[in-house]
mmCIF file of C-alpha atoms and ligand atoms in Angstrom:
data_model
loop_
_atom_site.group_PDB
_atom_site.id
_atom_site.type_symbol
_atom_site.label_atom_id
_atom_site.label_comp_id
_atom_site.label_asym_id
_atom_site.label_seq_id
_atom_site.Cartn_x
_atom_site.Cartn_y
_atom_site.Cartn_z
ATOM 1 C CA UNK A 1 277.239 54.879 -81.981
ATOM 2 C CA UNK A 2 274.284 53.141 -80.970
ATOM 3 C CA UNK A 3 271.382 52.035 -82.545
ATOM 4 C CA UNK A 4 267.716 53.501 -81.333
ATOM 5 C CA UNK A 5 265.847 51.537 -79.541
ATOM 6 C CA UNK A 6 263.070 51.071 -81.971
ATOM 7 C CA UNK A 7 265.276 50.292 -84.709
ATOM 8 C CA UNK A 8 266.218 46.991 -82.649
ATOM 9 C CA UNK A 9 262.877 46.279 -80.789
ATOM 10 C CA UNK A 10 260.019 44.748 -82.434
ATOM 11 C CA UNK A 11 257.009 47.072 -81.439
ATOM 12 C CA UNK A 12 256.204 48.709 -84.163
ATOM 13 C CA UNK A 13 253.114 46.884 -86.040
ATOM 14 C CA UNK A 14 254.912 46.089 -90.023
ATOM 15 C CA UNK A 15 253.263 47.490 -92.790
ATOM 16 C CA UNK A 16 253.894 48.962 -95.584
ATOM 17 C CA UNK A 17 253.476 52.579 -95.090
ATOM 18 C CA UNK A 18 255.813 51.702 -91.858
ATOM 19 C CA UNK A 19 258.510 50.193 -94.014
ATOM 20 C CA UNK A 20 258.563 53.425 -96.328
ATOM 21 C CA UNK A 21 258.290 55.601 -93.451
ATOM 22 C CA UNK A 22 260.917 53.815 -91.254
ATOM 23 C CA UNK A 23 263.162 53.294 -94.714
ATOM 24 C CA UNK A 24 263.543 57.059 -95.152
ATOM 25 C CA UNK A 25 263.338 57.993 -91.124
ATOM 26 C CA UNK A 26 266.814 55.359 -91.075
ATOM 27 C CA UNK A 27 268.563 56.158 -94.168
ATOM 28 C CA UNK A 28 269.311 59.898 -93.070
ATOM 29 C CA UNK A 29 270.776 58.500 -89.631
ATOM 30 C CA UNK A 30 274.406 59.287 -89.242
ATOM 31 C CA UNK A 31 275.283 56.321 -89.715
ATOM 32 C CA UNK A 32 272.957 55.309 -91.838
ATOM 33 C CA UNK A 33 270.246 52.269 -90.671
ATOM 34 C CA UNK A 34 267.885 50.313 -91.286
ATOM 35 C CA UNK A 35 265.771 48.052 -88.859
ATOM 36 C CA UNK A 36 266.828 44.439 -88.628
ATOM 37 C CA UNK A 37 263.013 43.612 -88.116
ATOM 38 C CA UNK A 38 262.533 44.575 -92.227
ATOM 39 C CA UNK A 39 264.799 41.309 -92.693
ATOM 40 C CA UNK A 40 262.039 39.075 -92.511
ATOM 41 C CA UNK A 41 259.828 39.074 -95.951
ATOM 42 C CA UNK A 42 259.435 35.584 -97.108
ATOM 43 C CA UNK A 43 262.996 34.639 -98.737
ATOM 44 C CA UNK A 44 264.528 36.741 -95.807
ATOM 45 C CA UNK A 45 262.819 34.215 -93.067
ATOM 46 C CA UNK A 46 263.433 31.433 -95.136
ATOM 47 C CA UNK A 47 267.190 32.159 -95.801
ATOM 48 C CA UNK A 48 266.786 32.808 -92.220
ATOM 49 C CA UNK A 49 266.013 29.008 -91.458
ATOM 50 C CA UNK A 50 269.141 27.913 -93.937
ATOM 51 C CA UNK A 51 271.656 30.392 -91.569
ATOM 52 C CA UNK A 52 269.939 28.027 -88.334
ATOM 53 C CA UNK A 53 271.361 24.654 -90.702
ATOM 54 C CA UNK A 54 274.583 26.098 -91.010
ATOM 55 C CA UNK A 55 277.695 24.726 -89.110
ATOM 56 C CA UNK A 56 279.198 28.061 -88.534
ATOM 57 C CA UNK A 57 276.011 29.571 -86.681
ATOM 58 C CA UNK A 58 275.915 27.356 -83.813
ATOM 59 C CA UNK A 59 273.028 29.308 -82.282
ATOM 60 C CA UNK A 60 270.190 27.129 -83.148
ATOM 61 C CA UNK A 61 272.140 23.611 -82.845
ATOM 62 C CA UNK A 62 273.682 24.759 -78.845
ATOM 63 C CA UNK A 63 269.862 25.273 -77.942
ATOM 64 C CA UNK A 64 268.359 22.166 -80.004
ATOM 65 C CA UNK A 65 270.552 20.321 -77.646
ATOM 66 C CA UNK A 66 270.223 21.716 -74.636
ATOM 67 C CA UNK A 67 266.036 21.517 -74.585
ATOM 68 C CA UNK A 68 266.776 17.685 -75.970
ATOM 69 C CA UNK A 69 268.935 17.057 -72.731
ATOM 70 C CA UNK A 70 267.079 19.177 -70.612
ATOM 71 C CA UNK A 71 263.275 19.296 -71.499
ATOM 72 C CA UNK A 72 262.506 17.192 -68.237
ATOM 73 C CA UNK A 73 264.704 19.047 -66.005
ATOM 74 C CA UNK A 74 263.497 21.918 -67.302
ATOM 75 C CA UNK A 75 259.415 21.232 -66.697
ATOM 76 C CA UNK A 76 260.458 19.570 -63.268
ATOM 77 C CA UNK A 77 261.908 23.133 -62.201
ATOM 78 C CA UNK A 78 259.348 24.970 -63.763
ATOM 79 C CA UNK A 79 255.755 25.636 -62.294
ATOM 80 C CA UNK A 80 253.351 23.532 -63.682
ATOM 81 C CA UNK A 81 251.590 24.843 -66.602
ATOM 82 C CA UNK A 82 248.261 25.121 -68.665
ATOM 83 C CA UNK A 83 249.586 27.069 -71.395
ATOM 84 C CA UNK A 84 252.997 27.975 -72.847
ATOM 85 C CA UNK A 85 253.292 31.264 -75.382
ATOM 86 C CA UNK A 86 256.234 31.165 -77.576
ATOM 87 C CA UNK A 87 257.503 34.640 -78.400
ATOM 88 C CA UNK A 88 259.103 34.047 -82.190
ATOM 89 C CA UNK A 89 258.060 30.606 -83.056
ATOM 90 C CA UNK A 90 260.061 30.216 -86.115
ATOM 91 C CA UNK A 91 259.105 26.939 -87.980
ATOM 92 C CA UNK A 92 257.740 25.115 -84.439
ATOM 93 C CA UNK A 93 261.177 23.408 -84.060
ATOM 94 C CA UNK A 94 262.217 24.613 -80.482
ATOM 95 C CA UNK A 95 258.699 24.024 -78.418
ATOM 96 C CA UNK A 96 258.152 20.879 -80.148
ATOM 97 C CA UNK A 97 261.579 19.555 -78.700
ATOM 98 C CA UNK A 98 260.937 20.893 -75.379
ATOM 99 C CA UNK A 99 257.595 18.776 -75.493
ATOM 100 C CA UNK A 100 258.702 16.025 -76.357
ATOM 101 C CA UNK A 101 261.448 16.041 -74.517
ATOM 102 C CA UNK A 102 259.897 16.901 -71.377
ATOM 103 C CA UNK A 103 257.672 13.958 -71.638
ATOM 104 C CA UNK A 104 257.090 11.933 -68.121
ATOM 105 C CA UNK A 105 258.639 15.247 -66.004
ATOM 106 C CA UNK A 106 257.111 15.945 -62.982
ATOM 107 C CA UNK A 107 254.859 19.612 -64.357
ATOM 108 C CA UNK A 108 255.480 18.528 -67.521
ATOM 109 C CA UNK A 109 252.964 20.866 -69.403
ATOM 110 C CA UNK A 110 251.000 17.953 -71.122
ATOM 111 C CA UNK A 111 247.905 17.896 -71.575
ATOM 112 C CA UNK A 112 246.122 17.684 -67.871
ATOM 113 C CA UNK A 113 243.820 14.545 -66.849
ATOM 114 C CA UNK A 114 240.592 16.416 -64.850
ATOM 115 C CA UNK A 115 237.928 13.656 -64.408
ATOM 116 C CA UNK A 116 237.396 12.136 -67.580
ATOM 117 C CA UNK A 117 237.991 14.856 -69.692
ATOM 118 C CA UNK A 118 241.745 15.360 -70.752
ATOM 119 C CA UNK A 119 242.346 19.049 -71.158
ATOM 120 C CA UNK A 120 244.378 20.397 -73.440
ATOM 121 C CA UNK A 121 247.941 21.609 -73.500
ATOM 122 C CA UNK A 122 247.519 25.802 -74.542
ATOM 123 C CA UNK A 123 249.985 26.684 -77.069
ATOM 124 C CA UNK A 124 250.076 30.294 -77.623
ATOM 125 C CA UNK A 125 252.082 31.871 -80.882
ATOM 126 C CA UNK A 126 253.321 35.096 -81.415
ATOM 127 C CA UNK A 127 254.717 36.582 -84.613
ATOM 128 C CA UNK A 128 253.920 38.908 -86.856
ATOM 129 C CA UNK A 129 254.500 36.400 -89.659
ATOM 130 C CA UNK A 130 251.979 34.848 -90.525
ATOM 131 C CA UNK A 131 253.818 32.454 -92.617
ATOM 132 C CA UNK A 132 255.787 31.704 -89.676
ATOM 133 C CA UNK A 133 252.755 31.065 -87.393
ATOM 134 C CA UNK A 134 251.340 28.672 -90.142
ATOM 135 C CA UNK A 135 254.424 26.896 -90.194
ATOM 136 C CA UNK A 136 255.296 26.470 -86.799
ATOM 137 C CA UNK A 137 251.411 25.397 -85.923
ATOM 138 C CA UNK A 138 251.588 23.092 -88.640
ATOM 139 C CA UNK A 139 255.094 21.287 -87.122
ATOM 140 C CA UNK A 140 253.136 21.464 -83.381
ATOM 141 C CA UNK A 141 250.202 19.549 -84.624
ATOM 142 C CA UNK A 142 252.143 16.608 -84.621
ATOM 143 C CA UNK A 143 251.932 16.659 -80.969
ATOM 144 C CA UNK A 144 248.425 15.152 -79.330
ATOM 145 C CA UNK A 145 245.951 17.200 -76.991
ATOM 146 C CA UNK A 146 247.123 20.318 -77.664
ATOM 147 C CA UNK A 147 245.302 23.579 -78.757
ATOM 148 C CA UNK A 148 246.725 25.578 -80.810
ATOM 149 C CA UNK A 149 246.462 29.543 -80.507
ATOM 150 C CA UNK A 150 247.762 31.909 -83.789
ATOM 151 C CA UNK A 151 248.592 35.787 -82.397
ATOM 152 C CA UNK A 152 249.638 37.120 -85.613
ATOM 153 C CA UNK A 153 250.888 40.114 -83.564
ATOM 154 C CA UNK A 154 254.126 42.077 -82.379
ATOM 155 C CA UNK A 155 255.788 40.577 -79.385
ATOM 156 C CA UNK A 156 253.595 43.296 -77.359
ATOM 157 C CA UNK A 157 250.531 43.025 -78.557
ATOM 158 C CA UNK A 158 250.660 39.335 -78.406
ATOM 159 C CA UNK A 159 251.492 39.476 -75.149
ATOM 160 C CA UNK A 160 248.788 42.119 -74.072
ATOM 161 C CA UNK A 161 246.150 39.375 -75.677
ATOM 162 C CA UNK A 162 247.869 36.542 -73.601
ATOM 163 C CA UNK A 163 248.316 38.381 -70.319
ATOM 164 C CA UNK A 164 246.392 37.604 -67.003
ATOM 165 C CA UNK A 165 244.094 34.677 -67.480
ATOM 166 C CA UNK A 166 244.119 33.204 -64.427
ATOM 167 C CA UNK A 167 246.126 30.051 -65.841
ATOM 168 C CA UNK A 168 249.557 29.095 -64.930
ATOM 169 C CA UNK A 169 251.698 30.187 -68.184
ATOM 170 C CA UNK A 170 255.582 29.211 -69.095
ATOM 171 C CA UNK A 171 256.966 32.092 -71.162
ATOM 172 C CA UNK A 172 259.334 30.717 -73.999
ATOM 173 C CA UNK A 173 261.795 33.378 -75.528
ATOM 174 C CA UNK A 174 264.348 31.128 -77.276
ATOM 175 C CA UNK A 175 266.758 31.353 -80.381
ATOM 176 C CA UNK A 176 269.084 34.624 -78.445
ATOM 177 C CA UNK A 177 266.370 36.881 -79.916
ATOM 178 C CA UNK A 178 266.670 39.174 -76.630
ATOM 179 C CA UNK A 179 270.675 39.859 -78.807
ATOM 180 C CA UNK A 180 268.329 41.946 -81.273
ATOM 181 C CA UNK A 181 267.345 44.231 -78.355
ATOM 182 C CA UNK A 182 269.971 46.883 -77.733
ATOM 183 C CA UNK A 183 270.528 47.069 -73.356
ATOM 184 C CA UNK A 184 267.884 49.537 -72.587
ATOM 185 C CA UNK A 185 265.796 48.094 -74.798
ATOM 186 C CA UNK A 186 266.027 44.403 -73.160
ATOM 187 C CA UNK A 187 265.013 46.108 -70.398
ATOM 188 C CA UNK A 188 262.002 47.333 -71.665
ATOM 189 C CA UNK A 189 260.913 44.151 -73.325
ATOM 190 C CA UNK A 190 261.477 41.780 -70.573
ATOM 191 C CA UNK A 191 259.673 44.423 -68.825
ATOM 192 C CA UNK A 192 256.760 44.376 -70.904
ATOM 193 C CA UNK A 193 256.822 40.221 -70.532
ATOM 194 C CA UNK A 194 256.536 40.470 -66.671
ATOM 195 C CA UNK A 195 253.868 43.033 -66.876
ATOM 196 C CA UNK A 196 251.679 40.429 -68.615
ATOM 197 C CA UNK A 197 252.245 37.506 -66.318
ATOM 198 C CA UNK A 198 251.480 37.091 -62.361
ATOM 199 C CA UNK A 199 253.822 36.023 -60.061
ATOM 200 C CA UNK A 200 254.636 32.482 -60.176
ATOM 201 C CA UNK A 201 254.514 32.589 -64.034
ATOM 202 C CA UNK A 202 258.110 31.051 -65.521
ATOM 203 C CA UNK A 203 259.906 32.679 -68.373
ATOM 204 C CA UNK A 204 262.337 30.153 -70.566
ATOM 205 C CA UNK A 205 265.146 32.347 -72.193
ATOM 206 C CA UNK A 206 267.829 31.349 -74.663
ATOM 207 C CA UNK A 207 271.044 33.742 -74.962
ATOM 208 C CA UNK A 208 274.309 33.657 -76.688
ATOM 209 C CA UNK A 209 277.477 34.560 -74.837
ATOM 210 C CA UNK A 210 280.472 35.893 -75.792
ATOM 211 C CA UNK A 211 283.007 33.904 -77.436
ATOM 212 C CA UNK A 212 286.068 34.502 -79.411
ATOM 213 C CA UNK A 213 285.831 37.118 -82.302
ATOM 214 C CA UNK A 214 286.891 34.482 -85.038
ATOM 215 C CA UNK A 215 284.048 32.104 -84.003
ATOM 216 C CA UNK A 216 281.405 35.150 -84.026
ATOM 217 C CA UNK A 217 282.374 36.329 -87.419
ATOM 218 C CA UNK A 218 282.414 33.031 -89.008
ATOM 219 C CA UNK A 219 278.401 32.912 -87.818
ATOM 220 C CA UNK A 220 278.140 35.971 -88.896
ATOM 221 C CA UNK A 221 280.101 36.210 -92.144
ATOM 222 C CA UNK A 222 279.323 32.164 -93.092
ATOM 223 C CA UNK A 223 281.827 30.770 -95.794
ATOM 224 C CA UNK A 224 278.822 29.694 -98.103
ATOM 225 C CA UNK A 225 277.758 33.297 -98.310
ATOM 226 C CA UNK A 226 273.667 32.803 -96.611
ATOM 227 C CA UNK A 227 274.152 35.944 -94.400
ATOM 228 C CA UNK A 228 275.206 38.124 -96.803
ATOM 229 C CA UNK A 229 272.786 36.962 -98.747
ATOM 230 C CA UNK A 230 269.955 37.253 -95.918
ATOM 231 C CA UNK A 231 271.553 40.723 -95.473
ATOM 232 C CA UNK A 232 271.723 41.963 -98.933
ATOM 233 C CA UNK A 233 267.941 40.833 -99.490
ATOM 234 C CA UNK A 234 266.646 44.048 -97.660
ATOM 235 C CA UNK A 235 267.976 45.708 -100.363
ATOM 236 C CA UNK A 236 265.624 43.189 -102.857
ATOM 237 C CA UNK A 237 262.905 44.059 -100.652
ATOM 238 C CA UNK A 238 262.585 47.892 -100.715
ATOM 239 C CA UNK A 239 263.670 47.732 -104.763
ATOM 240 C CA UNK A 240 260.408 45.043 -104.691
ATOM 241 C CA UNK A 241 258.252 46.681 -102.406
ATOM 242 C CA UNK A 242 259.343 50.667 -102.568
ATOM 243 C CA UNK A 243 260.537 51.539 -105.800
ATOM 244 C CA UNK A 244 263.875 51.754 -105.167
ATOM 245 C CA UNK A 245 266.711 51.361 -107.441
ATOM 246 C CA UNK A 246 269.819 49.732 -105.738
ATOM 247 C CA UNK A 247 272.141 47.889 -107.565
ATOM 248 C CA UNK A 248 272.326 45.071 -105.104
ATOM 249 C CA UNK A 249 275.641 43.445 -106.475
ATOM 250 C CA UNK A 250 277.155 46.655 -105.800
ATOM 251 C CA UNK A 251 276.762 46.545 -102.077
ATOM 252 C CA UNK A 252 278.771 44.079 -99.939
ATOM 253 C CA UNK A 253 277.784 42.307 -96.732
ATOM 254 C CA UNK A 254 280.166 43.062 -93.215
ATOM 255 C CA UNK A 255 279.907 41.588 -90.212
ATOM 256 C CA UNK A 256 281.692 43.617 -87.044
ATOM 257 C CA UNK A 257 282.133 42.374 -83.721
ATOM 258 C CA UNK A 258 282.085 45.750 -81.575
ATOM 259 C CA UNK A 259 283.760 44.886 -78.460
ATOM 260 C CA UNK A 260 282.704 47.249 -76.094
ATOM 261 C CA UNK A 261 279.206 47.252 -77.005
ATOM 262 C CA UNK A 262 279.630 43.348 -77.180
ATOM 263 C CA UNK A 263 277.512 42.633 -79.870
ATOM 264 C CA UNK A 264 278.311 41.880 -83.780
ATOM 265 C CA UNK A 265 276.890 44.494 -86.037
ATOM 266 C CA UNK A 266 275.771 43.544 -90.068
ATOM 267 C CA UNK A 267 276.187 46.313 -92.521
ATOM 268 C CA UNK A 268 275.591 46.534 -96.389
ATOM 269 C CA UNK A 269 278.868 48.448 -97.407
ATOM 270 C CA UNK A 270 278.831 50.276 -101.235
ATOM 271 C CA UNK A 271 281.333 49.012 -103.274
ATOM 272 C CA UNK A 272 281.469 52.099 -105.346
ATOM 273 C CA UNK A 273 280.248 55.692 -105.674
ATOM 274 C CA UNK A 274 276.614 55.253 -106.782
ATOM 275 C CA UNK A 275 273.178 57.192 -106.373
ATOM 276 C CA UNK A 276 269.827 55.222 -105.408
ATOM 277 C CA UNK A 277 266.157 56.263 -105.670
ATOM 278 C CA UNK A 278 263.453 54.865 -103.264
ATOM 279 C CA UNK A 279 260.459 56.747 -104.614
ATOM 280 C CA UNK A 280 257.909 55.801 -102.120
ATOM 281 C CA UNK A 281 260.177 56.409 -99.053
ATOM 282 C CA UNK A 282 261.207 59.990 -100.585
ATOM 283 C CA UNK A 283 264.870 58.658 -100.515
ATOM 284 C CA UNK A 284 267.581 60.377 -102.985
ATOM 285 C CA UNK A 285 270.508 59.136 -102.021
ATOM 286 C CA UNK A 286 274.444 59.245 -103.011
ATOM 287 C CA UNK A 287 276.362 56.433 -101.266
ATOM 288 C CA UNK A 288 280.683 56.878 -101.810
ATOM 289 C CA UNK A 289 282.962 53.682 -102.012
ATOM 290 C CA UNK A 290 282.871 52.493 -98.483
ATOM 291 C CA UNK A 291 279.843 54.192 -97.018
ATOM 292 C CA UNK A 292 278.086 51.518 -94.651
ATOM 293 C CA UNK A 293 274.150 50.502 -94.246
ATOM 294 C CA UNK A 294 273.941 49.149 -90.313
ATOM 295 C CA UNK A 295 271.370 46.988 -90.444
ATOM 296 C CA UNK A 296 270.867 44.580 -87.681
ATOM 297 C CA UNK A 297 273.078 44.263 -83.997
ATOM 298 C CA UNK A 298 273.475 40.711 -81.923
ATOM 299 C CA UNK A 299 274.263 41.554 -78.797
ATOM 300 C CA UNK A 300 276.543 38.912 -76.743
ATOM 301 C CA UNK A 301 276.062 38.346 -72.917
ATOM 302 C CA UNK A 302 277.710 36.894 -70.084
ATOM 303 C CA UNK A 303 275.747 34.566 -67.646
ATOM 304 C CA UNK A 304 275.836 36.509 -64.860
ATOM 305 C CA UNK A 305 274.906 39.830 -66.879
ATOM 306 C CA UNK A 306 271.620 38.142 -68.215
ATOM 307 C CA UNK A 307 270.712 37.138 -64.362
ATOM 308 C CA UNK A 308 271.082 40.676 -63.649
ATOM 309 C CA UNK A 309 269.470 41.840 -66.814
ATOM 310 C CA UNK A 310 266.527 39.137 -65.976
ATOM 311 C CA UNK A 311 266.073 40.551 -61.742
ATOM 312 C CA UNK A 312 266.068 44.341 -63.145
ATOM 313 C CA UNK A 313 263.057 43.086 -64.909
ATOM 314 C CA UNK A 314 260.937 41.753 -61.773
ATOM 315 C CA UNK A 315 262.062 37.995 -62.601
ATOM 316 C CA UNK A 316 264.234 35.780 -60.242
ATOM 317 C CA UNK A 317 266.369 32.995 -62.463
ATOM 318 C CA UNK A 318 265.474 29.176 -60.935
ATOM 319 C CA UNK A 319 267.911 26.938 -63.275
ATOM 320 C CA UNK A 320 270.493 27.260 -65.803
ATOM 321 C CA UNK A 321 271.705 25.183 -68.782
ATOM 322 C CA UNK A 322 274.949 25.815 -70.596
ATOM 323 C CA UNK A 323 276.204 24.615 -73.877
ATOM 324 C CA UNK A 324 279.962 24.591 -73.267
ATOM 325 C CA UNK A 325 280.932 23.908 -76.891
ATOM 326 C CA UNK A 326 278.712 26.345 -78.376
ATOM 327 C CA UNK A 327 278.364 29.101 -75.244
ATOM 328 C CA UNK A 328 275.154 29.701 -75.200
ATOM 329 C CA UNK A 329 273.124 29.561 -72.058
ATOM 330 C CA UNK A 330 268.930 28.638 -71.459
ATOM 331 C CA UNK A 331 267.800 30.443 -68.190
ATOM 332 C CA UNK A 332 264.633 29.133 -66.234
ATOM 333 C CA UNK A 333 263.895 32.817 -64.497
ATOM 334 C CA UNK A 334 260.210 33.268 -62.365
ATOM 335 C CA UNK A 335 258.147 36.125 -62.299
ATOM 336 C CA UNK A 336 258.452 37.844 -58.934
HETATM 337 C C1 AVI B 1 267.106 36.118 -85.017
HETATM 338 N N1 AVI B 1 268.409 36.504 -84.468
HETATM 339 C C2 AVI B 1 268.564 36.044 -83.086
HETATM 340 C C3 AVI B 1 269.559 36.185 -85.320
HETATM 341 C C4 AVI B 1 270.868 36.647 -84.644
HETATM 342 O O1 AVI B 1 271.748 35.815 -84.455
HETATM 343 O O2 AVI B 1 270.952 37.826 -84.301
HETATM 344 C C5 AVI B 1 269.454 36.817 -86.703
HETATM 345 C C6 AVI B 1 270.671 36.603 -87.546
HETATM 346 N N2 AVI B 1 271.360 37.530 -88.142
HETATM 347 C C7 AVI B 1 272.367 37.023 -88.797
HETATM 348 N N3 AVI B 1 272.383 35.728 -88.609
HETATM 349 C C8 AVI B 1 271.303 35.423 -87.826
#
């Protein structure tokens, strides 16, 4: 089993008539789905941000790190650059720790002395949250001499606005958000973030490897219960903003860490027999003890996989930066 493309890729503008569309288009999937992107209303990104605090998901920490140690190695590798577009801000953490600690490297993307005038440091955002873009351009004004650029956009679109302006442009796609891409769809999406840079252009990305199964279901199945709770909120959102009718106690969270697919799967599993309405996605539904909801896949990679993954896509990786404790890996790739 496999789940489409689309479910997993972000490139579908969110709205409403989307989200009932897509609600009853997923539901009558064998197995049933539902796209992780509808994870993200407002308690979903914040209980988002608590997973990134907790101990067990060491995702956010293993990167923190890494652009701390590495933020001058990084812009001394990288070509220098008048603008940087984050793909995904989240609250602004991640660039402004790069920044700052890339201070004093040689290309460090500060802002640029020309004459008199200092120019500005570009600082594109893309999201389609625009609580999110508020946020994280609210954490970045801290910094001096930049300018700050809102896309409240998908990940394409954004990128369509931001492609070929003539100015050197560092690509930031951080936080292992290419694991919510399926394989084919990676592809596609890396792709689609060459296409709208010239050759040259750099392209930061943050992955998490494999590891062993216990340490990927403890992220994924966290002690203090935030996942399932970040899980089981979908079903608060479509009872909030569709109609519908589920009984959300009576649906349990799973994480599954699919081997051969190498990625850990969520689902919403019914804990009894029970029928739910969604009246504005046309949903009538009977769910049995045990029937699952897949909602959202993290696939795992292995360094050299994501080097391959990143040349398929027209890019040629420059530097790499591995958190041993935490295995996850930053890759410093250049457009072709
Ligand atoms: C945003 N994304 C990279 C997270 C992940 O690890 O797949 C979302 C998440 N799902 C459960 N915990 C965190």
């Amino acid at each position: 089993m496999s789940m489409p493309r689309s479910a997993a890729s972000q490139n579908v503008q969110v709205a409403d008539k989307d989200f009932a569309s897509d609600v009853e288009y997923y539901l009558a999937l064998e197995p049933r789905q539902l796209p992780s992107r509808y994870l993200y209303d407002a308690l979903g990104s914040a209980l988002f941000n608590a997973i990134c605090e907790l101990p067990w998901y060491r995702i956010t920490h293993g990167e923190l790190g890494l652009l701390r140690r590495h933020g001058r190695a990084i812009f001394a590798h990288s070509t220098p650059a008048s603008r940087i577009v984050e793909l995904g801000p989240g609250n602004g953490s991640k660039l402004l720790t790069l920044i700052e600690a890339g201070r004093g490297a040689p290309n460090h993307a500060g802002p640029a002395k020309t004459g008199h005038h200092v120019r500005p440091l570009h600082l594109h955002l893309i999201d389609v949250s625009s609580k999110a873009l508020d946020e994280a351009s609210h954490a970045l004004a801290l910094l001096d001499d930049v300018e700050i650029v809102k896309h409240e956009a998908t990940y394409e679109s954004g990128l369509m606005e931001i492609a070929r302006t003539g100015s050197h442009t560092l690509v930031l796609f951080l936080g292992s958000n290419i694991g919510n891409f399926d394989r084919p769809g990676a592809d596609e999406f890396l792709r689609s973030i060459r296409a709208a840079l010239e050759p040259g252009d750099d392209l930061l990305i943050g992955a998490d490897l494999v590891k062993p199964e216990s340490e990927l279901l403890l992220a994924y199945d966290d002690p203090l219960g935030v996942t399932a709770a970040f899980n089981r909120n979908l079903l608060v959102r479509i009872n909030r903003e569709l109609g519908g009718n589920f009984d959300v106690d009576a649906f349990g969270h799973r994480a599954v860490w699919n081997r051969s697919e190498s990625r850990v799967e969520m689902h919403l599993v019914s804990l009894r027999r029970q029928w739910v309405r969604i009246p504005c996605a046309h949903v009538d539904v009977t769910f049995k003890e045990g029937d699952t909801i897949w909602t959202e896949s993290s696939y795992k990679y292995e360094p050299e996989e994501l080097a391959v993954v990143l040349e398929r896509a027209g890019f040629r990786p420059v530097e790499r930066w591995l958190a041993g404790e935490e295995r996850f890996l930053l890759t410093l790739a250049r457009a072709d």
